[in-house]
mmCIF file of C-alpha atoms and ligand atoms in Angstrom:
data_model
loop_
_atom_site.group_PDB
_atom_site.id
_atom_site.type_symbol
_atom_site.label_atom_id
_atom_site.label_comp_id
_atom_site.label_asym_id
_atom_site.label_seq_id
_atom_site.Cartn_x
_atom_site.Cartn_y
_atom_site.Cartn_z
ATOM 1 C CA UNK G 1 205.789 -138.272 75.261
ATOM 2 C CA UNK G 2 207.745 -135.142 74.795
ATOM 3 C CA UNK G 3 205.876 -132.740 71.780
ATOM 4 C CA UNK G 4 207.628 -130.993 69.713
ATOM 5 C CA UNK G 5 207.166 -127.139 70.002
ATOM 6 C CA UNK G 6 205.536 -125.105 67.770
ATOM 7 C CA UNK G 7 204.810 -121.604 67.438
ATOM 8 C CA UNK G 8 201.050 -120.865 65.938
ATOM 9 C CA UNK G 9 200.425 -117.385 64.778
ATOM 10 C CA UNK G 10 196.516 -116.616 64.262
ATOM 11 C CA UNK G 11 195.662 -114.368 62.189
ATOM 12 C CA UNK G 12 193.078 -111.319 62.756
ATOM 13 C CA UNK G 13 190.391 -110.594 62.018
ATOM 14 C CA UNK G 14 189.664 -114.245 60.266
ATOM 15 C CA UNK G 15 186.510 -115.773 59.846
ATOM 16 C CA UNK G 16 182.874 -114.937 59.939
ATOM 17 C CA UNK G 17 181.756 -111.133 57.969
ATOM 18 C CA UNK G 18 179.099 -109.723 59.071
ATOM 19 C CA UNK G 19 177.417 -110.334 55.867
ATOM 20 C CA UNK G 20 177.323 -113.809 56.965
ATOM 21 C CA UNK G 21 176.947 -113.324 60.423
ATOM 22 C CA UNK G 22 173.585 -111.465 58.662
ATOM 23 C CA UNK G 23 172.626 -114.839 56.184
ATOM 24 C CA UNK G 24 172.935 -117.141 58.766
ATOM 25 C CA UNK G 25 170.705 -115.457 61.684
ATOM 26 C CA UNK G 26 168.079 -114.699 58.500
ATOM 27 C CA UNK G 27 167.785 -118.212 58.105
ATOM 28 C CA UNK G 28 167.691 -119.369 61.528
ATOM 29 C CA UNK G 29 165.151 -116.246 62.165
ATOM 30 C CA UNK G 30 162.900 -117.258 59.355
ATOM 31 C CA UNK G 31 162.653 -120.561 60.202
ATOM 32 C CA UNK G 32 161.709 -119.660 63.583
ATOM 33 C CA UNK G 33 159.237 -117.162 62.283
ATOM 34 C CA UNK G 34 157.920 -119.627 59.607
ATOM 35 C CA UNK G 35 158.115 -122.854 60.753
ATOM 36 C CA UNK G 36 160.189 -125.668 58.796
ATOM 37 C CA UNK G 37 160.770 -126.062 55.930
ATOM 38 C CA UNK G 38 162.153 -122.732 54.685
ATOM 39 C CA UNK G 39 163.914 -122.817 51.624
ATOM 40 C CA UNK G 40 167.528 -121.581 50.717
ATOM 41 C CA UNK G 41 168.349 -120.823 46.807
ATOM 42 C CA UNK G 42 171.921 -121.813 46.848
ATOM 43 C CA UNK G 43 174.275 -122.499 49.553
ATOM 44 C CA UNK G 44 173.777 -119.691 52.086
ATOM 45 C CA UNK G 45 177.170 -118.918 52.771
ATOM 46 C CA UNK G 46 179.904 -121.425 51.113
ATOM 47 C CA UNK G 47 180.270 -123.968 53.800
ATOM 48 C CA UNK G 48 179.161 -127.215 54.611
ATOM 49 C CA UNK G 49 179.589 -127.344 58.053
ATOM 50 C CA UNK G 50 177.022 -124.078 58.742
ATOM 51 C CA UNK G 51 174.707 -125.602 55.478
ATOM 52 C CA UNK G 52 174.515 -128.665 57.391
ATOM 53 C CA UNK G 53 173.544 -126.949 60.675
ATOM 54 C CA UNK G 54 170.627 -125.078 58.903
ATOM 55 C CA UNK G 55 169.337 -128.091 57.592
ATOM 56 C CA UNK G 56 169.322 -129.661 60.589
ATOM 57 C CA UNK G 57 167.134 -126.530 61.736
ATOM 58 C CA UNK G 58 164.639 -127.304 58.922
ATOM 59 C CA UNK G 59 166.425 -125.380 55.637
ATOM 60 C CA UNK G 60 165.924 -126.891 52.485
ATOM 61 C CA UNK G 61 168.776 -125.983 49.635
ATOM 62 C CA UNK G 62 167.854 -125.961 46.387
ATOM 63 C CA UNK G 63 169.675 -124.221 43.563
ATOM 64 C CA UNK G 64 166.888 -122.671 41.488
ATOM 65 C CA UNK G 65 163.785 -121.193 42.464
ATOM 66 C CA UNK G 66 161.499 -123.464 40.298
ATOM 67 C CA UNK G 67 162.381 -126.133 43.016
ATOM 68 C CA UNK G 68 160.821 -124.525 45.976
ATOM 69 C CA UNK G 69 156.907 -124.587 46.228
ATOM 70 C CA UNK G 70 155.180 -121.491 45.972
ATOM 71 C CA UNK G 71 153.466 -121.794 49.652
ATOM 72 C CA UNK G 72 157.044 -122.118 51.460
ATOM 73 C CA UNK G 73 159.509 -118.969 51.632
ATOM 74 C CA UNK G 74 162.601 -119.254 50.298
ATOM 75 C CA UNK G 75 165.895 -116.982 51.075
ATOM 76 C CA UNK G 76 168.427 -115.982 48.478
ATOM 77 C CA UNK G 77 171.684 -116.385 49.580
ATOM 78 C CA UNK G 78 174.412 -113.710 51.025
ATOM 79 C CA UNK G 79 176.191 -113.406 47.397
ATOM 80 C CA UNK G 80 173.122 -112.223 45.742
ATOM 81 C CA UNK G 81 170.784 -113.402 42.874
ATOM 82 C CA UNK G 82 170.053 -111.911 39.069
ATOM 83 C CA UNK G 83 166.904 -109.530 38.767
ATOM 84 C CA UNK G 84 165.218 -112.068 37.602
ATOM 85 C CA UNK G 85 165.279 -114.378 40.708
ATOM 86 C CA UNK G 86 162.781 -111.884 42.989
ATOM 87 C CA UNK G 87 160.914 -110.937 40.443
ATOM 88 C CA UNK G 88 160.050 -114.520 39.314
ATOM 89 C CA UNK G 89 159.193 -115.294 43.415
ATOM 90 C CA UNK G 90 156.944 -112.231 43.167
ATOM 91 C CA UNK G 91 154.948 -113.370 40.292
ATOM 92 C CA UNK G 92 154.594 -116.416 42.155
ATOM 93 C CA UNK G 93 153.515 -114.532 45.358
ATOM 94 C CA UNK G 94 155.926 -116.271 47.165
ATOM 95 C CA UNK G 95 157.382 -115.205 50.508
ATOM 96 C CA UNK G 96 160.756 -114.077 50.147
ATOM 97 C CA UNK G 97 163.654 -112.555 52.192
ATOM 98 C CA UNK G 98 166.651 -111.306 50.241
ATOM 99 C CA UNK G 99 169.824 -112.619 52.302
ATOM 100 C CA UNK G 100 172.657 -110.324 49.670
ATOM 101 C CA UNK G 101 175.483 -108.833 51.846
ATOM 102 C CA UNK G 102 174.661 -105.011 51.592
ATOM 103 C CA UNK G 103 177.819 -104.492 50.013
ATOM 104 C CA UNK G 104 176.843 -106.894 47.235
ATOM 105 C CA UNK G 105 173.501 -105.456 46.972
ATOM 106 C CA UNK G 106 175.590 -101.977 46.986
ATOM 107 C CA UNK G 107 177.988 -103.065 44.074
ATOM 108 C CA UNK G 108 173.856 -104.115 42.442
ATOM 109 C CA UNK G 109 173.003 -100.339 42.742
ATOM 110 C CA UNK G 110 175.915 -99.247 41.286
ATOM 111 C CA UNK G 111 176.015 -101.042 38.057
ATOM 112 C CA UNK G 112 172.173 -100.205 37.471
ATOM 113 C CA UNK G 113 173.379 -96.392 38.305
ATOM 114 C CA UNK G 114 176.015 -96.716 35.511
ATOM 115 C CA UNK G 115 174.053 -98.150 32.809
ATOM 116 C CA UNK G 116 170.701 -95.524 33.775
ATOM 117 C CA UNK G 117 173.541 -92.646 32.726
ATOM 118 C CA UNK G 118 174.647 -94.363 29.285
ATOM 119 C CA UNK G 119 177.634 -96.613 30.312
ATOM 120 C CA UNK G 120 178.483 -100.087 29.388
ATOM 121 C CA UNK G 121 179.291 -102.310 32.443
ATOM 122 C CA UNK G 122 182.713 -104.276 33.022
ATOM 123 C CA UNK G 123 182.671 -106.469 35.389
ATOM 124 C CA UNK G 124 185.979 -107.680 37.046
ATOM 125 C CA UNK G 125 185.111 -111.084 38.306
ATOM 126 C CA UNK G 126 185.465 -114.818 38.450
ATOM 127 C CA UNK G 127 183.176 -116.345 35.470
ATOM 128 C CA UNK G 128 179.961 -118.989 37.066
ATOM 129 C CA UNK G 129 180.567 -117.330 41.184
ATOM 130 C CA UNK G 130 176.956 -116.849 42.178
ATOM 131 C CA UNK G 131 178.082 -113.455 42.972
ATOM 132 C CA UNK G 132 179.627 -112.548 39.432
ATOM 133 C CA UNK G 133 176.287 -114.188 37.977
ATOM 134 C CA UNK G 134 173.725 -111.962 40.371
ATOM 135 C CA UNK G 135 175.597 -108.886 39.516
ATOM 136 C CA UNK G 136 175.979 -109.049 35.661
ATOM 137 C CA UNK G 137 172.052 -110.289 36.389
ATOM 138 C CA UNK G 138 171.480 -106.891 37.894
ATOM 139 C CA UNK G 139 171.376 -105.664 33.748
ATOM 140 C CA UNK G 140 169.255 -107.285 30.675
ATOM 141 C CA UNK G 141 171.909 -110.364 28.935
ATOM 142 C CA UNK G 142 174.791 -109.423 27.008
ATOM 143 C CA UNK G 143 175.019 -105.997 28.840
ATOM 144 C CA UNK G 144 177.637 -106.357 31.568
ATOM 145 C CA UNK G 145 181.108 -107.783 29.753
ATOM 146 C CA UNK G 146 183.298 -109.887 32.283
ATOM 147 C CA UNK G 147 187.024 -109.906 32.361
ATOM 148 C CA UNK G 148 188.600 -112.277 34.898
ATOM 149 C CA UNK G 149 192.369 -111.104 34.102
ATOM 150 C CA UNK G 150 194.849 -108.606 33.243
ATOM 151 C CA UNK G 151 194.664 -110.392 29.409
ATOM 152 C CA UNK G 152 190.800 -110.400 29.201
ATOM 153 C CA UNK G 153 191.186 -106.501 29.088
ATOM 154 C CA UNK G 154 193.416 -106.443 26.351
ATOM 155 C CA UNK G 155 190.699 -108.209 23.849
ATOM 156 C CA UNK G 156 187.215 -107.192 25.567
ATOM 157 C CA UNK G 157 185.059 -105.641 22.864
ATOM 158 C CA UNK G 158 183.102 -102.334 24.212
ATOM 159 C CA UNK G 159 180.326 -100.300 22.325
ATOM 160 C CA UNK G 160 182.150 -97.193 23.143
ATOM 161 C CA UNK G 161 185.566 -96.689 24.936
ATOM 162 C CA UNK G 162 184.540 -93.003 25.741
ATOM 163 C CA UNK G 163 180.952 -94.385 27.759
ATOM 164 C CA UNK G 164 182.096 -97.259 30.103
ATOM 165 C CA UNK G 165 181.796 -98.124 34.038
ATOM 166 C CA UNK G 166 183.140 -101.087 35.617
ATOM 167 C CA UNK G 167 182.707 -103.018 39.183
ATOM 168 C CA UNK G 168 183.812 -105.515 40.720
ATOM 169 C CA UNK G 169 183.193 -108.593 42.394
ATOM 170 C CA UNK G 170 183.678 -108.294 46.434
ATOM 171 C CA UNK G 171 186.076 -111.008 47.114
ATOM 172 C CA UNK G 172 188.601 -110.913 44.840
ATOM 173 C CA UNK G 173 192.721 -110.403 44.906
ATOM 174 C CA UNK G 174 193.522 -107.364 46.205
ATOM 175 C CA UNK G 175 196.725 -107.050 44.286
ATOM 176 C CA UNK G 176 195.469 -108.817 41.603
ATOM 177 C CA UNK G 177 192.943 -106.625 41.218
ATOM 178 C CA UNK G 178 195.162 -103.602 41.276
ATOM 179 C CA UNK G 179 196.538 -104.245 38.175
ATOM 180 C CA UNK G 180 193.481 -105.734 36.522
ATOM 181 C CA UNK G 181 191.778 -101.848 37.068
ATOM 182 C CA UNK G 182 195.422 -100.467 36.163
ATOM 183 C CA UNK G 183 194.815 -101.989 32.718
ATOM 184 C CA UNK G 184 191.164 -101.220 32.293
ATOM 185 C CA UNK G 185 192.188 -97.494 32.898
ATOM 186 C CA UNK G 186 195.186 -97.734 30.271
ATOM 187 C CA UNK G 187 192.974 -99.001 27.446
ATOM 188 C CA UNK G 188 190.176 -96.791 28.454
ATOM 189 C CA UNK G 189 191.582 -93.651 29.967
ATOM 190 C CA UNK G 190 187.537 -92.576 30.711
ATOM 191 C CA UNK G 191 186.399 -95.241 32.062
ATOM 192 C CA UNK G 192 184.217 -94.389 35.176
ATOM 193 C CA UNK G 193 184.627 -97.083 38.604
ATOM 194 C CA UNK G 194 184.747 -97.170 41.672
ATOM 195 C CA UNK G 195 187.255 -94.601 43.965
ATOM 196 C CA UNK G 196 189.363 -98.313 44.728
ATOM 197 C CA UNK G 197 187.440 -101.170 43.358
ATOM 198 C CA UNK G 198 184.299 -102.956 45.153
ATOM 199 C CA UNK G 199 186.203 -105.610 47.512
ATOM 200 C CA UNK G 200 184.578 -105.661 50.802
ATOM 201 C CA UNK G 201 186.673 -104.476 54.342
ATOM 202 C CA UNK G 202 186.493 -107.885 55.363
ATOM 203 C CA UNK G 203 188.190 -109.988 51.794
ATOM 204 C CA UNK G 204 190.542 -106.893 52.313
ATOM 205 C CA UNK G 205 191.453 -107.520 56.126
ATOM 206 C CA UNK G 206 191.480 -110.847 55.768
ATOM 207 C CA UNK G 207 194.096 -110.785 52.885
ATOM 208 C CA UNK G 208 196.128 -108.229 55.058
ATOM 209 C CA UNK G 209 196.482 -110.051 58.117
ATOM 210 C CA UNK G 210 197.624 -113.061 56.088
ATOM 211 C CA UNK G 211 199.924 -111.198 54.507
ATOM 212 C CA UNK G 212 201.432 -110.314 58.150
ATOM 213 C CA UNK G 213 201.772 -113.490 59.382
ATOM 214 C CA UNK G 214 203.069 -115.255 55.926
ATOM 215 C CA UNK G 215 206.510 -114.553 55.639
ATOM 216 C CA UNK G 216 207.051 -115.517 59.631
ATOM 217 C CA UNK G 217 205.540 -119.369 58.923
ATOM 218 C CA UNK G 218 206.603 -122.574 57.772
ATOM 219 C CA UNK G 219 203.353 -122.980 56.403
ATOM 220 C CA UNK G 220 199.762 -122.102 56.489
ATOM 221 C CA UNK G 221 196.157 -123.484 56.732
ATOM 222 C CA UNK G 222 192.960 -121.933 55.976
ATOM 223 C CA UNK G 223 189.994 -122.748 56.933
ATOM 224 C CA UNK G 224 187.278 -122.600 54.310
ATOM 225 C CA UNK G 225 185.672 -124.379 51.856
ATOM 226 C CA UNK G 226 186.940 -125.360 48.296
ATOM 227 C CA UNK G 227 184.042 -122.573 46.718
ATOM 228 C CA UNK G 228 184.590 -119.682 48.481
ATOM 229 C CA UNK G 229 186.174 -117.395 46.844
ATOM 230 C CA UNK G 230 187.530 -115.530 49.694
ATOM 231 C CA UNK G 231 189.480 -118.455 51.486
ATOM 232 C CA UNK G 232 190.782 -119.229 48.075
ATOM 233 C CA UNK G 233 192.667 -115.691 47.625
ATOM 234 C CA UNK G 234 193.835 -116.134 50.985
ATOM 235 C CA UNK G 235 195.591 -119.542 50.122
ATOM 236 C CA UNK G 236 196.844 -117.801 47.110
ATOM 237 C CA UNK G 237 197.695 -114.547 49.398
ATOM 238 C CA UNK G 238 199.798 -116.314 51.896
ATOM 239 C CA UNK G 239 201.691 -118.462 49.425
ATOM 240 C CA UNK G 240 202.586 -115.250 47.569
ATOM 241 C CA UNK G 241 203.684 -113.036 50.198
ATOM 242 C CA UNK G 242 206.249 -115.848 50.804
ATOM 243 C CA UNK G 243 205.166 -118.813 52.510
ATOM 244 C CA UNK G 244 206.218 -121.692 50.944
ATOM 245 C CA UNK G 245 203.140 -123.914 51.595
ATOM 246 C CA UNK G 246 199.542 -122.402 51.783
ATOM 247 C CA UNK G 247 196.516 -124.751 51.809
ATOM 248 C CA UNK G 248 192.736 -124.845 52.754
ATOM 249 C CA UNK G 249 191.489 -127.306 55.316
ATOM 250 C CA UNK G 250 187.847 -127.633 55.713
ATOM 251 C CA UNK G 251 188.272 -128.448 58.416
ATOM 252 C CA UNK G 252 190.967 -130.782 60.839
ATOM 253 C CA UNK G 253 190.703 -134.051 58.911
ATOM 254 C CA UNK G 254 191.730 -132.493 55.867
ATOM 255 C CA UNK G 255 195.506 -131.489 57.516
ATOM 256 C CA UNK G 256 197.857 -133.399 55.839
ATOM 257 C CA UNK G 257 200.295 -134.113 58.844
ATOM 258 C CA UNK G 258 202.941 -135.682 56.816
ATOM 259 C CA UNK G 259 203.321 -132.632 54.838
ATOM 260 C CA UNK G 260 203.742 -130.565 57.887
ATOM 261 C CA UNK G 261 206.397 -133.003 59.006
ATOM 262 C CA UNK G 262 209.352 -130.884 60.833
ATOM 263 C CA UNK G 263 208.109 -127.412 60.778
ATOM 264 C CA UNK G 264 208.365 -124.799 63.793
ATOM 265 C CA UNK G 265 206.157 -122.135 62.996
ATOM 266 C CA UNK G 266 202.424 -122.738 61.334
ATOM 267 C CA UNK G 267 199.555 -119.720 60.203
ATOM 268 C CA UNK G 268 196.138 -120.232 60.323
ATOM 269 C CA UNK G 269 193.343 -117.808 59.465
ATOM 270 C CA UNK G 270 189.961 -118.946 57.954
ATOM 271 C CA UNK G 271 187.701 -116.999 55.074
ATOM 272 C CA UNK G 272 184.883 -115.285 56.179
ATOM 273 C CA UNK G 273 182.418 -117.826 55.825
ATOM 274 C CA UNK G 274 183.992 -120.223 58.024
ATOM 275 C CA UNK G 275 182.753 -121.063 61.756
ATOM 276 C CA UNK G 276 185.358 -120.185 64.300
ATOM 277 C CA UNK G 277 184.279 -124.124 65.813
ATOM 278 C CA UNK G 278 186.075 -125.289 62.819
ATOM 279 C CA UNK G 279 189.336 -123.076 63.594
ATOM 280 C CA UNK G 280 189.119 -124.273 66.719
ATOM 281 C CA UNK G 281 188.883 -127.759 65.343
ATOM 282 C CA UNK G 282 191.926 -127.109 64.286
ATOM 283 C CA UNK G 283 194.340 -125.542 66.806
ATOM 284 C CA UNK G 284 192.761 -128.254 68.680
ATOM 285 C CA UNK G 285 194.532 -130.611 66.279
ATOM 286 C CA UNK G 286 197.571 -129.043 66.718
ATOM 287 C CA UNK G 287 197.730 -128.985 70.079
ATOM 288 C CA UNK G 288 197.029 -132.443 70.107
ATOM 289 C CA UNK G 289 200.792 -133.223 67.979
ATOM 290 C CA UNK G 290 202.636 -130.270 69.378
ATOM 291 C CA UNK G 291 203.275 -127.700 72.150
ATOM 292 C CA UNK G 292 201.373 -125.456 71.001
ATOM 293 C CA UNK G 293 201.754 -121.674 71.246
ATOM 294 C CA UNK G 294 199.191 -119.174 69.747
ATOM 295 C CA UNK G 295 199.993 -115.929 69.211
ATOM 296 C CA UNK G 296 197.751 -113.654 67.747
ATOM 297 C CA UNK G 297 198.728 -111.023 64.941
ATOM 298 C CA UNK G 298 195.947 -108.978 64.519
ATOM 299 C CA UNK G 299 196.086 -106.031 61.927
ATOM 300 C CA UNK G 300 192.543 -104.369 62.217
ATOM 301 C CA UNK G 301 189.318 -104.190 64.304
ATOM 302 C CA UNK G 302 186.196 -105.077 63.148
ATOM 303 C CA UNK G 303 183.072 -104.109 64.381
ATOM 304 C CA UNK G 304 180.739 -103.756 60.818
ATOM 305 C CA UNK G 305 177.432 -105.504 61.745
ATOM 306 C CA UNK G 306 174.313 -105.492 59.356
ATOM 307 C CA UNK G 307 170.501 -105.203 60.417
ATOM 308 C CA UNK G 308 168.528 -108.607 59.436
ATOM 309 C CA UNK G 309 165.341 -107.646 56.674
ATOM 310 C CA UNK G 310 162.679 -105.685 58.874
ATOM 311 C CA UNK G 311 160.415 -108.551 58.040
ATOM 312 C CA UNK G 312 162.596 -110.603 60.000
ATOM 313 C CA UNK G 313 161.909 -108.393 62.651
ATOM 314 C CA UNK G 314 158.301 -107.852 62.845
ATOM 315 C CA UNK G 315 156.100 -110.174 64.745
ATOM 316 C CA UNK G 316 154.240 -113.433 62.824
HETATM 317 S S1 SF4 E 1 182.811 -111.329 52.244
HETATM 318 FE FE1 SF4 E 1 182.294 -109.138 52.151
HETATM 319 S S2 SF4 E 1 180.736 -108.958 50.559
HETATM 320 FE FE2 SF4 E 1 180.879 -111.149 51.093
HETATM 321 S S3 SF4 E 1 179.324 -111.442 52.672
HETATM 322 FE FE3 SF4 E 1 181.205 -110.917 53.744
HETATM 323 S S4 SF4 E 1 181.142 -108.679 54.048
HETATM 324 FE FE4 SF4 E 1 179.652 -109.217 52.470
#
């Protein structure tokens, strides 16, 4: 049977960060270094398909600390925990090895920076992420005020518009963003923040290289699950910067073939806590219907990588 052709553009750089790259090997090193069962507050990284791997390894996920026993260590996740989280664990005497992507942890430092010099904290974030809730943990309650949109600024009530700092949370909208810091500076012409805003290289490469290969496709998949916040900007991303249908796959059962039915030209990219098996999953799929060719449009290099926690490191 004769397939029909079709032209697949893959985005670069897509995929894995290296702050998950760093989560992942933490768990798979302590569990090594421990022995099974090492527990994981929260999903790792926001996928099933690598959650499932690590529990095959011996991970158990929990969601709060008071689950895990006190003899077992337990890993916080890569989007970082509230204050209270480690020291709770050290109270406990627990073993514990702090998984936060350095640039969360660095967004951490610089909202406990702001409020040591005076300043109220903003936060520009989405309200209930695990990241949004570890940062605005970073301060006692009540102290770190969240907006999630342009409108939020218009009614937040500060202390003191002349003594304020905001951050933000890592994967977020680029361009959404843009104009969510544009209003924070209107309101509050002294506001102190960061020289752009806190979105990592790798939410901002992602979104960029989607945005290169949008307005060339018929349509778009990414690959990533339904709570990570990164692959959801990218859906949002592609379908903005004028392709007319952008969804997220988790993976290739999820493609909805009818909907694809008669197009020539397809984009895929995948968040950066999604496997490149599971891309490959997909192409896979493709090529299966279609005459596949994949061309790659890659828009920047990546070569970030993070150490693992020297504990990690050091013999048993
Ligand atoms: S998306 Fe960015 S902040 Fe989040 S883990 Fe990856 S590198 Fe770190």
């Amino acid at each position: 049977m004769n397939k029909p052709p079709l032209t697949l553009y893959l985005a670069a750089p897509r995929g894995f960060c290296a702050g998950v790259d760093r989560a992942i090997k933490i768990v798979e090193m302590a569990i090594e270094k421990w022995g099974a069962p090492v527990y994981v507050r929260h999903e790792i990284v926001h996928n099933k398909f690598v959650v499932d791997s690590l529990r095959d390894l011996g991970a158990v996920f929990v969601e709060e600390l008071d689950e895990c026993p006190d003899d077992r260590p337990v890993i916080f996740s890569a989007h970082g925990v509230p204050k209270a989280v480690p020291a709770a664990a050290a109270k406990r005497e627990m073993i514990y090895v702090d998984a936060t992507c350095p640039l969360v942890s660095k967004v951490h430092i610089e909202a406990q920076r702001h409020a040591d010099n005076g300043l109220q904290m903003i936060m520009i974030g989405h309200a209930g992420h695990p990241e949004t809730v570890g940062t605005m943990g970073q301060l006692p309650d009540g102290e770190v005020l969240l907006v999630e949109t342009v409108e939020d600024v218009a009614t937040v009530q500060v202390r003191d518009p002349e003594q304020l700092a905001f951050v933000t949370q890592t994967t977020l909208s680029v361009d959404d963003t843009i104009d969510i810091v544009a209003a924070l500076n209107a309101r509050f012409p002294k506001i102190v923040g960061p020289h752009k805003e806190d979105i990592c290289y790798a939410t901002t490469n992602r979104q960029e290289s989607v945005k290169a290969i949008a307005p060339k496709c018929d349509a778009i998949l990414v690959v990533g699950a339904p709570n990570s916040s990164n692959s959801k900007r990218l859906v949002e991303v592609g379908a903005r910067a004028g392709c007319a249908y952008s969804q997220l796959v988790q993976r290739a059962t999820d493609i909805d073939w009818r909907a694809l039915d008669g197009i020539k030209t397809m984009g895929i990219t995948a968040g950066a806590s999604a496997p490149e098996v599971l891309i490959n999953e997909v192409i896979d799929a493709f090529r299966d219907k279609y005459d596949v060719t994949v061309e790659l449009v890659e828009t920047a290099k990546e070569n970030v990588e993070f150490k693992v926690p020297r504990v990690l490191r050091e013999p048993a």
